[in-house]
Amino acid sequence: MRSWNMKGLWLAGALLAGCGGTEALDGQAEAAAPELAQTEARLEYNEDLHCIVMTSSVRCNSGIQMYAYWSAELGHYFIPRNVCGSRGPIVCPL
């Protein structure tokens, strides 16, 4: 009877063997990664989706800390309207 540790090593080996190398397929060079400024999407305040809050975070009743976004244009933090969902509190009523 094999030990569970040996089965785990066999499974890890099989998974690693199936991964292959890091070489490019069919001789094609990998595309260069885009610069950070090109990939970063700026979230803009939308009155229908967000509301302004006074602090950088909101604590939901479940204990989860939800972080707000800073808007230099508004000079305030904003957060999605239903950020806590059914767990509450209602951050900004409609």
PDB file of C-alpha atoms in Angstrom:
ATOM      1  CA  MET A   1       0.000   0.000   0.000  1.00  0.00           C
ATOM      2  CA  ARG A   2       1.433   3.360  -0.996  1.00  0.00           C
ATOM      3  CA  SER A   3       1.450   6.296   1.339  1.00  0.00           C
ATOM      4  CA  TRP A   4      -0.541   9.425   0.535  1.00  0.00           C
ATOM      5  CA  ASN A   5       2.701  11.419   0.328  1.00  0.00           C
ATOM      6  CA  MET A   6       3.959   9.211  -2.512  1.00  0.00           C
ATOM      7  CA  LYS A   7       0.665   9.624  -4.422  1.00  0.00           C
ATOM      8  CA  GLY A   8       0.951  13.386  -3.981  1.00  0.00           C
ATOM      9  CA  LEU A   9       4.482  13.353  -5.399  1.00  0.00           C
ATOM     10  CA  TRP A  10       3.361  11.277  -8.396  1.00  0.00           C
ATOM     11  CA  LEU A  11       0.495  13.671  -9.049  1.00  0.00           C
ATOM     12  CA  ALA A  12       2.757  16.729  -8.788  1.00  0.00           C
ATOM     13  CA  GLY A  13       5.281  15.124 -11.137  1.00  0.00           C
ATOM     14  CA  ALA A  14       2.602  14.272 -13.688  1.00  0.00           C
ATOM     15  CA  LEU A  15       1.209  17.796 -13.600  1.00  0.00           C
ATOM     16  CA  LEU A  16       4.639  19.363 -13.992  1.00  0.00           C
ATOM     17  CA  ALA A  17       5.556  17.048 -16.858  1.00  0.00           C
ATOM     18  CA  GLY A  18       2.442  18.100 -18.757  1.00  0.00           C
ATOM     19  CA  CYS A  19       3.259  21.793 -18.491  1.00  0.00           C
ATOM     20  CA  GLY A  20       6.116  21.792 -20.989  1.00  0.00           C
ATOM     21  CA  GLY A  21       8.782  24.452 -21.362  1.00  0.00           C
ATOM     22  CA  THR A  22       8.671  28.175 -21.813  1.00  0.00           C
ATOM     23  CA  GLU A  23       9.854  28.186 -25.440  1.00  0.00           C
ATOM     24  CA  ALA A  24       7.731  29.970 -28.026  1.00  0.00           C
ATOM     25  CA  LEU A  25       5.450  27.803 -30.165  1.00  0.00           C
ATOM     26  CA  ASP A  26       6.244  27.364 -33.877  1.00  0.00           C
ATOM     27  CA  GLY A  27       9.247  29.659 -33.610  1.00  0.00           C
ATOM     28  CA  GLN A  28       7.081  32.722 -33.000  1.00  0.00           C
ATOM     29  CA  ALA A  29       8.490  35.283 -30.605  1.00  0.00           C
ATOM     30  CA  GLU A  30       6.327  36.199 -27.641  1.00  0.00           C
ATOM     31  CA  ALA A  31       4.593  39.552 -27.884  1.00  0.00           C
ATOM     32  CA  ALA A  32       6.120  42.257 -25.731  1.00  0.00           C
ATOM     33  CA  ALA A  33       4.137  43.137 -22.635  1.00  0.00           C
ATOM     34  CA  PRO A  34       2.328  46.476 -22.946  1.00  0.00           C
ATOM     35  CA  GLU A  35       3.499  49.320 -20.777  1.00  0.00           C
ATOM     36  CA  LEU A  36       1.663  49.934 -17.508  1.00  0.00           C
ATOM     37  CA  ALA A  37       0.100  53.172 -18.720  1.00  0.00           C
ATOM     38  CA  GLN A  38      -1.462  51.346 -21.674  1.00  0.00           C
ATOM     39  CA  THR A  39      -3.055  48.605 -19.564  1.00  0.00           C
ATOM     40  CA  GLU A  40      -4.248  50.649 -16.618  1.00  0.00           C
ATOM     41  CA  ALA A  41      -7.885  51.633 -16.992  1.00  0.00           C
ATOM     42  CA  ARG A  42      -8.939  54.662 -14.998  1.00  0.00           C
ATOM     43  CA  LEU A  43     -12.200  54.273 -13.132  1.00  0.00           C
ATOM     44  CA  GLU A  44     -14.343  57.359 -13.461  1.00  0.00           C
ATOM     45  CA  TYR A  45     -17.121  58.483 -11.146  1.00  0.00           C
ATOM     46  CA  ASN A  46     -20.594  57.741 -12.478  1.00  0.00           C
ATOM     47  CA  GLU A  47     -23.479  59.114 -10.415  1.00  0.00           C
ATOM     48  CA  ASP A  48     -25.710  56.172 -11.404  1.00  0.00           C
ATOM     49  CA  LEU A  49     -23.180  53.571 -10.212  1.00  0.00           C
ATOM     50  CA  HIS A  50     -21.184  55.292  -7.460  1.00  0.00           C
ATOM     51  CA  CYS A  51     -21.616  57.603  -4.523  1.00  0.00           C
ATOM     52  CA  ILE A  52     -19.240  59.906  -2.681  1.00  0.00           C
ATOM     53  CA  VAL A  53     -17.959  58.780   0.735  1.00  0.00           C
ATOM     54  CA  MET A  54     -15.879  60.646   3.298  1.00  0.00           C
ATOM     55  CA  THR A  55     -13.357  57.901   4.054  1.00  0.00           C
ATOM     56  CA  SER A  56     -11.136  55.599   2.004  1.00  0.00           C
ATOM     57  CA  SER A  57     -13.035  52.495   3.087  1.00  0.00           C
ATOM     58  CA  VAL A  58     -16.407  51.216   4.285  1.00  0.00           C
ATOM     59  CA  ARG A  59     -16.860  48.308   6.702  1.00  0.00           C
ATOM     60  CA  CYS A  60     -19.763  46.040   5.821  1.00  0.00           C
ATOM     61  CA  ASN A  61     -21.840  44.386   8.546  1.00  0.00           C
ATOM     62  CA  SER A  62     -20.143  41.068   7.715  1.00  0.00           C
ATOM     63  CA  GLY A  63     -16.802  42.605   8.751  1.00  0.00           C
ATOM     64  CA  ILE A  64     -15.369  42.892   5.239  1.00  0.00           C
ATOM     65  CA  GLN A  65     -13.523  46.153   4.565  1.00  0.00           C
ATOM     66  CA  MET A  66     -14.396  47.600   1.128  1.00  0.00           C
ATOM     67  CA  TYR A  67     -12.028  50.219  -0.276  1.00  0.00           C
ATOM     68  CA  ALA A  68     -13.120  53.349  -2.113  1.00  0.00           C
ATOM     69  CA  TYR A  69     -11.524  55.022  -5.132  1.00  0.00           C
ATOM     70  CA  TRP A  70      -9.985  58.502  -4.992  1.00  0.00           C
ATOM     71  CA  SER A  71     -11.024  61.080  -7.561  1.00  0.00           C
ATOM     72  CA  ALA A  72      -8.719  64.055  -7.956  1.00  0.00           C
ATOM     73  CA  GLU A  73     -11.401  65.796 -10.036  1.00  0.00           C
ATOM     74  CA  LEU A  74     -14.011  65.484  -7.254  1.00  0.00           C
ATOM     75  CA  GLY A  75     -11.597  65.827  -4.368  1.00  0.00           C
ATOM     76  CA  HIS A  76     -13.397  62.922  -2.641  1.00  0.00           C
ATOM     77  CA  TYR A  77     -13.497  59.151  -2.431  1.00  0.00           C
ATOM     78  CA  PHE A  78     -16.239  57.267  -4.264  1.00  0.00           C
ATOM     79  CA  ILE A  79     -17.489  53.699  -4.006  1.00  0.00           C
ATOM     80  CA  PRO A  80     -20.035  51.495  -5.836  1.00  0.00           C
ATOM     81  CA  ARG A  81     -23.574  52.019  -4.528  1.00  0.00           C
ATOM     82  CA  ASN A  82     -24.231  48.397  -3.565  1.00  0.00           C
ATOM     83  CA  VAL A  83     -20.721  47.662  -2.320  1.00  0.00           C
ATOM     84  CA  CYS A  84     -21.911  45.626   0.680  1.00  0.00           C
ATOM     85  CA  GLY A  85     -24.844  44.046  -1.113  1.00  0.00           C
ATOM     86  CA  SER A  86     -27.408  42.399   1.149  1.00  0.00           C
ATOM     87  CA  ARG A  87     -24.908  42.335   4.039  1.00  0.00           C
ATOM     88  CA  GLY A  88     -25.399  46.071   4.587  1.00  0.00           C
ATOM     89  CA  PRO A  89     -25.043  48.813   5.533  1.00  0.00           C
ATOM     90  CA  ILE A  90     -26.642  50.813   2.760  1.00  0.00           C
ATOM     91  CA  VAL A  91     -23.766  53.141   1.927  1.00  0.00           C
ATOM     92  CA  CYS A  92     -25.671  55.459  -0.347  1.00  0.00           C
ATOM     93  CA  PRO A  93     -29.394  55.043  -0.889  1.00  0.00           C
ATOM     94  CA  LEU A  94     -30.757  55.594  -4.391  1.00  0.00           C
TER      95      LEU A  94
END
